[in-house]
Coordinates of C-alpha atoms and ligand atoms in Angstrom, one line a residue:
X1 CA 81.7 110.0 107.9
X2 CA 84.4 107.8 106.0
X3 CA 84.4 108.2 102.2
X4 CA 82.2 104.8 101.3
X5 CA 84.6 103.4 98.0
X6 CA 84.2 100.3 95.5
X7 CA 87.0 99.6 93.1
X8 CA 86.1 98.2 90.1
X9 CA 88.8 96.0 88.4
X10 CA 91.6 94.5 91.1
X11 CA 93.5 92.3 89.6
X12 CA 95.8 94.0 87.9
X13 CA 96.9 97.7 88.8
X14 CA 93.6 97.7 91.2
X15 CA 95.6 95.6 93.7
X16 CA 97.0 99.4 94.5
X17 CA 93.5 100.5 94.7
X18 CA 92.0 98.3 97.0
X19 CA 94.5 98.9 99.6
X20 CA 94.4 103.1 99.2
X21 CA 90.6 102.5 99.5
X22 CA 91.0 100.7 102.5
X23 CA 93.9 103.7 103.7
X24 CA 91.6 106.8 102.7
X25 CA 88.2 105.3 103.3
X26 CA 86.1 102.4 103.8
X27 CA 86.5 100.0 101.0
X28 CA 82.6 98.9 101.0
X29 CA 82.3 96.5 97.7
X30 CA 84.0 95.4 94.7
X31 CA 83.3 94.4 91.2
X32 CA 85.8 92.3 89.4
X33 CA 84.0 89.6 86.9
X34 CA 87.1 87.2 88.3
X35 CA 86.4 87.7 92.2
X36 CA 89.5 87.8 94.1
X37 CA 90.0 84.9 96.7
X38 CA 90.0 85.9 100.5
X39 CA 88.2 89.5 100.6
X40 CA 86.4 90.6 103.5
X41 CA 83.7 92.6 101.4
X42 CA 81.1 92.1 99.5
X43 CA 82.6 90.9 95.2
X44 CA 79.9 91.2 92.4
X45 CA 80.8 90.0 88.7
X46 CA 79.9 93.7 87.5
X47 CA 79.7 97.2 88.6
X48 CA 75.8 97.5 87.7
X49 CA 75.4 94.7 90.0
X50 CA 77.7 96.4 92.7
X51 CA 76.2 99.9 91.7
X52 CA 72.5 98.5 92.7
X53 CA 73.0 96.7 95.8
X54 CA 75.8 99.5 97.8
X55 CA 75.4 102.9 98.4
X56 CA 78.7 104.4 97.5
X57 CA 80.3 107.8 97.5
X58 CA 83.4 106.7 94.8
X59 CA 84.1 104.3 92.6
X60 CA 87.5 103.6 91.0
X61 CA 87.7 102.2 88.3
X62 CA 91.0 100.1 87.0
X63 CA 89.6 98.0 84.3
X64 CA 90.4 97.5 80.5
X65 CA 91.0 100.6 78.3
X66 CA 87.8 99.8 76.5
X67 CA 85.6 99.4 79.6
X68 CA 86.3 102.6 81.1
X69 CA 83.9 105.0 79.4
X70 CA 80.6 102.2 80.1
X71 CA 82.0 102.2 83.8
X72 CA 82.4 105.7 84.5
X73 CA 79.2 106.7 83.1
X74 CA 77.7 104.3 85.2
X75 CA 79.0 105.4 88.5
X76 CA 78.6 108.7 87.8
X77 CA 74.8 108.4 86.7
X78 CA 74.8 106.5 90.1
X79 CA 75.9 109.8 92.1
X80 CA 79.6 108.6 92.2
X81 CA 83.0 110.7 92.2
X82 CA 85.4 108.6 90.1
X83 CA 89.0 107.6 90.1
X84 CA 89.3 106.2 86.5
X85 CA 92.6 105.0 85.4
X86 CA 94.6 106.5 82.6
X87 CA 94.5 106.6 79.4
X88 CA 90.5 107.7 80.5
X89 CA 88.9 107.1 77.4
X90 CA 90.2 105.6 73.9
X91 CA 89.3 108.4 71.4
X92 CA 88.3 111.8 71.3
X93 CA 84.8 111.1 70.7
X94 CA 84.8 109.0 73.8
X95 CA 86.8 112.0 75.5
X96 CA 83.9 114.4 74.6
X97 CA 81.1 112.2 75.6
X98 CA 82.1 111.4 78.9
X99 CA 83.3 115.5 79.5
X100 CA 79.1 115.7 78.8
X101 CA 78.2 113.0 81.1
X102 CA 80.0 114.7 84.2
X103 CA 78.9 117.6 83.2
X104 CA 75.8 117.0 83.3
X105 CA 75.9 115.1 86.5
X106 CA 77.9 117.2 88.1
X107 CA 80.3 114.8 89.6
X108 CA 84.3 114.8 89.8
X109 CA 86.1 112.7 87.6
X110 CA 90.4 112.4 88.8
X111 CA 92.2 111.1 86.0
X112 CA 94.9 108.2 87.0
X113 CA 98.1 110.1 86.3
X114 CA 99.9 109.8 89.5
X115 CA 103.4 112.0 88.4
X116 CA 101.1 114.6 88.3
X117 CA 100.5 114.5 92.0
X118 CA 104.3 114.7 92.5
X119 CA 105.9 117.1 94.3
X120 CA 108.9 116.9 91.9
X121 CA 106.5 117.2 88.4
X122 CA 105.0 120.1 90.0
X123 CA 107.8 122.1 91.1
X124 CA 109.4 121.5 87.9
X125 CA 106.5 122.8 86.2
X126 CA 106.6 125.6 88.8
X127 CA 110.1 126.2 87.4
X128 CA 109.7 126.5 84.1
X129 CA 106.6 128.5 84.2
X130 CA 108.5 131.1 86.0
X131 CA 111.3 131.3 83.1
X132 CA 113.9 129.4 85.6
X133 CA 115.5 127.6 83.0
X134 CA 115.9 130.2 80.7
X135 CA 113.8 130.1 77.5
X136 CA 112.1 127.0 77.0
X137 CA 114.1 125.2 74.0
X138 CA 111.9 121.7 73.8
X139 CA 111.0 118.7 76.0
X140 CA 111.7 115.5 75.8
X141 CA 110.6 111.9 77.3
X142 CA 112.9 108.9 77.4
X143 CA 111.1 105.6 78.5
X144 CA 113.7 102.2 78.3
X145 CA 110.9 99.2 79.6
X146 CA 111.5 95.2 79.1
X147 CA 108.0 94.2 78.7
X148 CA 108.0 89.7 78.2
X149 CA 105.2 87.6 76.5
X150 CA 103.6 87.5 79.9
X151 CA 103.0 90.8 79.8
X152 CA 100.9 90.8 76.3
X153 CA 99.2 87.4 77.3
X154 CA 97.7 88.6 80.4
X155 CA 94.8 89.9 79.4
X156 CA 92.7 90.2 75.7
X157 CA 93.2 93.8 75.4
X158 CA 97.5 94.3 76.1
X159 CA 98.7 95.0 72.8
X160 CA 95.5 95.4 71.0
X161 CA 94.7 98.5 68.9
X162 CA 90.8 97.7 69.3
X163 CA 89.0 94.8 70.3
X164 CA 85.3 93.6 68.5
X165 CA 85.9 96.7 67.0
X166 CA 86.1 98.8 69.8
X167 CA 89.3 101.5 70.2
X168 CA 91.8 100.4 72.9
X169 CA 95.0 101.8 71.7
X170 CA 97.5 100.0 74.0
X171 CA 100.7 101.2 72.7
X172 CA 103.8 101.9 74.6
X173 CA 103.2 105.9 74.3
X174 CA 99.7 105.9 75.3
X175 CA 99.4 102.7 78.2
X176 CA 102.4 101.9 79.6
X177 CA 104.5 104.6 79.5
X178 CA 101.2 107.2 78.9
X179 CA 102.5 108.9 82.2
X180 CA 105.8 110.5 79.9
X181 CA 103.5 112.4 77.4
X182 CA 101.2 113.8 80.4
X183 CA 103.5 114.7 82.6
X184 CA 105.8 116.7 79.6
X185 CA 102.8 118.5 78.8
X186 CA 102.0 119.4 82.2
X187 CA 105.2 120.9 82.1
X188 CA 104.7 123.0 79.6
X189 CA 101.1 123.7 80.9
X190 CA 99.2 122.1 78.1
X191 CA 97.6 119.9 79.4
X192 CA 94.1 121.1 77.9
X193 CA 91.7 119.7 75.1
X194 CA 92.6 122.9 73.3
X195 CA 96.4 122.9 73.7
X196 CA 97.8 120.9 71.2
X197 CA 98.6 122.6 67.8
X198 CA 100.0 118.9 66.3
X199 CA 101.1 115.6 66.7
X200 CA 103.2 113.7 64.5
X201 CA 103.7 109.9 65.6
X202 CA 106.3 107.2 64.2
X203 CA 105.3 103.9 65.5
X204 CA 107.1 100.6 65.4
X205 CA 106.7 97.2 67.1
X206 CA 109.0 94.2 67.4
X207 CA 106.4 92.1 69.0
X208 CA 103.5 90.4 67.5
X209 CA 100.9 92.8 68.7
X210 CA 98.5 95.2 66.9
X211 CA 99.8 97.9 68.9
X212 CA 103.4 100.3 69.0
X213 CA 106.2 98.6 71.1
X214 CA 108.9 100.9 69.8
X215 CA 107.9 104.6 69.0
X216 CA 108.9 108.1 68.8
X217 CA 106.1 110.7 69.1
X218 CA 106.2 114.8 68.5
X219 CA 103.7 116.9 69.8
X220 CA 103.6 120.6 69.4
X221 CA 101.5 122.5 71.2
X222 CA 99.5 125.8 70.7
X223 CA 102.7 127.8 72.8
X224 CA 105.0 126.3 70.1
X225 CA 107.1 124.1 72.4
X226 CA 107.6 120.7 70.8
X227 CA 107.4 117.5 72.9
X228 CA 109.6 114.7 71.7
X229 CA 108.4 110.9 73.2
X230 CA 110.7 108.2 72.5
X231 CA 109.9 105.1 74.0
X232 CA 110.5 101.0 73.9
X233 CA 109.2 98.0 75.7
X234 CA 112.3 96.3 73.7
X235 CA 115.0 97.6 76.3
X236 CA 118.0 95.5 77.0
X237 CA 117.2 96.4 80.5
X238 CA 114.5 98.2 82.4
X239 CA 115.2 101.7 83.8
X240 CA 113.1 104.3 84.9
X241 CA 111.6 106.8 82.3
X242 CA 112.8 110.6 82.5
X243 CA 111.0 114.0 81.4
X244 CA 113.9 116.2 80.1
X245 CA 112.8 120.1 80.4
X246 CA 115.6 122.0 77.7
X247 CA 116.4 125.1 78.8
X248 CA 118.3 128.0 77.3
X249 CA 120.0 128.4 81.0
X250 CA 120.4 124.7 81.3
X251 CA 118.5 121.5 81.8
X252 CA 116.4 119.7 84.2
X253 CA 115.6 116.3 84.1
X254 CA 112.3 114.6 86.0
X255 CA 112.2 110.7 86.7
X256 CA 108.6 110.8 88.1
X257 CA 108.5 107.2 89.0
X258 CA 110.6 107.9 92.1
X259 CA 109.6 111.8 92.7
X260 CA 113.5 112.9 91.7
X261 CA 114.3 115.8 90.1
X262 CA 117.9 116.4 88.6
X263 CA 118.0 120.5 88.4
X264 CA 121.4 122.7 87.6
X265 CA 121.8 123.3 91.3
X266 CA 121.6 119.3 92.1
X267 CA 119.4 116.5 92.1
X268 CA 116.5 115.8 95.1
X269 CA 113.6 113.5 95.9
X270 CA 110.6 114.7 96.7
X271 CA 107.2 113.3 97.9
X272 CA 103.8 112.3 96.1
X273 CA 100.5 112.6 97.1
X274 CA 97.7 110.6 96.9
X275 CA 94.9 111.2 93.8
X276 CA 92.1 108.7 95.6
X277 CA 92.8 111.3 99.4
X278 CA 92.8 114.4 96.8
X279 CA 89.9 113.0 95.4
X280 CA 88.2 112.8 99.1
X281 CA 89.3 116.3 99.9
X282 CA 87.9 117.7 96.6
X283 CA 84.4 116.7 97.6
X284 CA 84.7 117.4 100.8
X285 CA 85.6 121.0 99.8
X286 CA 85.6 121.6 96.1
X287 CA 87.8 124.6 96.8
X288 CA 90.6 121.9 96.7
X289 CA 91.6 121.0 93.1
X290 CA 92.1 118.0 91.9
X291 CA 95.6 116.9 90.8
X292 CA 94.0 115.6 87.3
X293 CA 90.8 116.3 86.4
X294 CA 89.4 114.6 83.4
X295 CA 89.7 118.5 81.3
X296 CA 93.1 118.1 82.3
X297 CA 93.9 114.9 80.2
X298 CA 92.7 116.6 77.0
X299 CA 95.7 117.4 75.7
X300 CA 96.6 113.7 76.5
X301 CA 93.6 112.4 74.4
X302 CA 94.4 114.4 71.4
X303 CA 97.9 112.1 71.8
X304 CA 95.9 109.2 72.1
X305 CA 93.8 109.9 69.1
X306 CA 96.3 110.6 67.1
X307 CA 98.1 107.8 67.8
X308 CA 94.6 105.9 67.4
X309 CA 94.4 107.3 63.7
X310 CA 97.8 106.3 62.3
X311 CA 98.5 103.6 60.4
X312 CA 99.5 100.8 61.8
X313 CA 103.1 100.3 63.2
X314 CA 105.6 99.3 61.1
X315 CA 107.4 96.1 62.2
X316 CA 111.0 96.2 63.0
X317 CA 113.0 93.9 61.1
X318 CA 114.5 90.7 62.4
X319 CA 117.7 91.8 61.7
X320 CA 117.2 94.9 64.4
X321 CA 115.8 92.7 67.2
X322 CA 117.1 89.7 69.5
X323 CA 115.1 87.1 71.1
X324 CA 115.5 86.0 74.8
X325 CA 113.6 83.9 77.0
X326 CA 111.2 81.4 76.6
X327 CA 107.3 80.9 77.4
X328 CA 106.0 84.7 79.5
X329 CA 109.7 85.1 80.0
X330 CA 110.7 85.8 76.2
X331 CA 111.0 88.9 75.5
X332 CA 112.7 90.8 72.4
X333 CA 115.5 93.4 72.3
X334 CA 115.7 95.8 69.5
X335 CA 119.3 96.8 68.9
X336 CA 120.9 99.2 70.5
X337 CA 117.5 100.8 71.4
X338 CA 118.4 103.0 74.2
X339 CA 121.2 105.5 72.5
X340 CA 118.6 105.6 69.6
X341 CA 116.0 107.0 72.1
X342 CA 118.8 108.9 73.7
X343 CA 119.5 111.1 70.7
X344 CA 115.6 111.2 69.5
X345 CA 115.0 113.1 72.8
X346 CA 118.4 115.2 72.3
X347 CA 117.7 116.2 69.2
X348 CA 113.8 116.6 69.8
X349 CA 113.4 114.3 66.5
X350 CA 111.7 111.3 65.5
X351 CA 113.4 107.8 65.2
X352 CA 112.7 108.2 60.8
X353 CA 114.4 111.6 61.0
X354 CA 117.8 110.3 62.5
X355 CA 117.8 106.8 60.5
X356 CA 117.2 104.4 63.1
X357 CA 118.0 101.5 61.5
X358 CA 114.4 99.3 61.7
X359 CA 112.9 102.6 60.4
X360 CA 114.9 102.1 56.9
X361 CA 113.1 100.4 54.0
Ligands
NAD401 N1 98.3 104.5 86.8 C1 99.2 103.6 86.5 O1 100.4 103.7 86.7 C2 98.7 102.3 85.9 C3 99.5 101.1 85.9 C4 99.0 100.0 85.3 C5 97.7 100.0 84.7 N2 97.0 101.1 84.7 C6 95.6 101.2 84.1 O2 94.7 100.4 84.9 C7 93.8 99.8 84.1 C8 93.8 98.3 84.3 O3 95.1 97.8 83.8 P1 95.7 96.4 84.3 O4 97.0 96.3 83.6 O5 95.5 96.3 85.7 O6 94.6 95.5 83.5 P2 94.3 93.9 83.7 O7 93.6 93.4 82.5 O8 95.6 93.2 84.1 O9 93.3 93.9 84.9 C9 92.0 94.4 84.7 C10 91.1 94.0 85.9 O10 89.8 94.4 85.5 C11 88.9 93.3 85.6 N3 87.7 93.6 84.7 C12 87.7 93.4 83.4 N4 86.5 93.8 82.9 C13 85.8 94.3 84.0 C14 84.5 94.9 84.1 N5 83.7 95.1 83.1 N6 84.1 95.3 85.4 C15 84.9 95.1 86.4 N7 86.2 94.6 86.4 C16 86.6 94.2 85.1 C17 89.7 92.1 85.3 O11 89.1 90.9 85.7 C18 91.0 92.4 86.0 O12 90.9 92.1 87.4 C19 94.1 100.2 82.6 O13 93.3 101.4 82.3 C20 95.6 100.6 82.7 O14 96.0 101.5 81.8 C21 97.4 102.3 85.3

């Protein structure tokens, strides 16, 4: 029998959603509190609603950071596997509840992190594991994104750091460019609850948001490796992040929005699979792992809460950013942005220890 799925939340990202459901199963019902226009199955303003009128067998869920953990413990306590997007929950204490919740109902929880179902991120981490880049000297994540106004109007939550005093921590390291930090600590195989020793974070934003546009994060987990994030949604240009694996015997470099890894030996492109079909084939045999189970974004969360504990980021000053665009189209540029990252994620160090200029006084 086909895999009965709702999707909760299709506006946004869920526009993806809705058509794998349809590719990898019967898309029976969905829940969006703004139904969509022209869709041939049953809509209902929430997922309870949804929940007690279809018999489902998954629900994914691609809704506001802060809705997630409600939703998921409602499908779940409904006898649902879940797809819930990343980042899965907002805080550690959120993280740990909703471990309990599908533990106790048994149910499989795949965590949205699509690199991690990439041929490329796994045959790098293959690669390293196995010592073929020498001695494992630090990894690094570049991401260079032009986010506009639009982007931060869209909806309540973009930007916010919590919302009627609920966490949402939607910053540039743990939202947009969240898949960097998970897929680098996939590479170095820590990507448990239990596998981070520390994280030091040093946030900035240009925009007028609550939340980092601008940051440079250093995690270090319990094998020692350090992980060095340096992102911006200030880029002159958008270009596609990289995970940079430093070897003693040289250096490979991942861009796991288009599968490519650049190795010594040469660069390929590999494929991706799908989490929602991996998803389908872990219940049908649970033999089959998932890509990323929810234990597998621990290590994530403890990024997330760190980041959800710091103090709020500092604002860049005028004199570092330029202005361009009007209405959604504006968008701001923080000088010379990208070498900055560049040498953050060369030197494994944050943007305060090499003087980035908005990081002086
Ligand atoms: N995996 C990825 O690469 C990726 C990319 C983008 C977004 N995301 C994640 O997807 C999620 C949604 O992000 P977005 O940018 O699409 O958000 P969005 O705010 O643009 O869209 C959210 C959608 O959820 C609906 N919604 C809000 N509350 C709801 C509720 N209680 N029940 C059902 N539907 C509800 C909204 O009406 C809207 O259709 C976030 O967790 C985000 O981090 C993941």
């Amino acid at each position: 029998m086909s895999t009965r799925i709702a999707v909760a939340g299709v506006h946004g990202h869920g526009a993806t959603h809705v058509r794998d459901a349809r590719q990898y199963g019967d898309l029976v019902a969905i829940a969006d509190p703004r139904p969509p226009a022209d869709i041939d199955v049953p809509v209902y303003p929430s997922l309870d609603e949804l929940l007690a009128a279809t018999e489902v067998d998954v629900v994914v869920i691609c809704t506001p950071i802060q809705t997630h953990v409600p939703l998921a413990e409602m499908a779940l306590r409904a006898g649902a596997d879940i797809l819930l997007e990343k980042p899965p929950t907002a805080s550690m204490a959120e993280f740990e509840y909703l471990s309990k919740v599908i533990e106790e109902t048994g149910r499989a929880c795949q965590v949205g992190f699509q690199a991690q179902a990439s041929a490329a991120t796994l045959q790098l981490a293959r690669l390293v594991a196995d010592g073929g880049l020498g001695e494992l000297r630090g990894i690094s994540a570049t991401g260079k994104w032009l986010r506009k106004a639009g982007y931060f109007d869209r909806a309540p939550w973009a930007g916010r750091r919590t919302l009627n005093g609920v966490a949402v921590v939607d910053g540039a390291v743990t939202n947009p460019l969240a898949h960097s930090a998970a897929a680098a600590l996939l590479l170095d195989g820590s990507t448990g609850v239990d596998d981070i020793r520390s994280v030091e974070t040093d946030l900035f934003r240009a925009n007028d948001i609550e939340s980092d546009d601008t940051s440079t994060v250093r995690i270090t987990t319990t094998r020692g490796t350090s992980i060095l994030i340096a992102v911006t949604l200030c880029a002159a240009e958008q270009s596609e992040p990289a995970v940079i694996v430093h070897g003693s015997e040289g250096r490979a470099v991942l861009n796991y929005t288009t599968d490519t890894l650049e190795l010594p030996g040469g660069t390929q492109t590999l494929g991706r699979a799908s989490l929602l079909e991996n998803l389908i084939q872990h219940r049908a045999d649970s033999a089959v792992p998932l890509y990323c189970s929810f234990a597998a974004s621990g290590g994530f969360t403890r990024v997330v809460e760190a980041i959800r504990l710091a103090d709020e980021p500092a604002v860049i000053p005028d004199a570092c950013v330029q202005w361009e665009g009007d209405g959604a189209e504006r968008h701001a540029i923080v000088h010379d942005v990208e070498s900055w990252i560049d040498r953050a994620a060369d030197e494994l160090a944050l943007f305060s220890e090499i003087s980035a200029p908005w990081t002086k006084a």
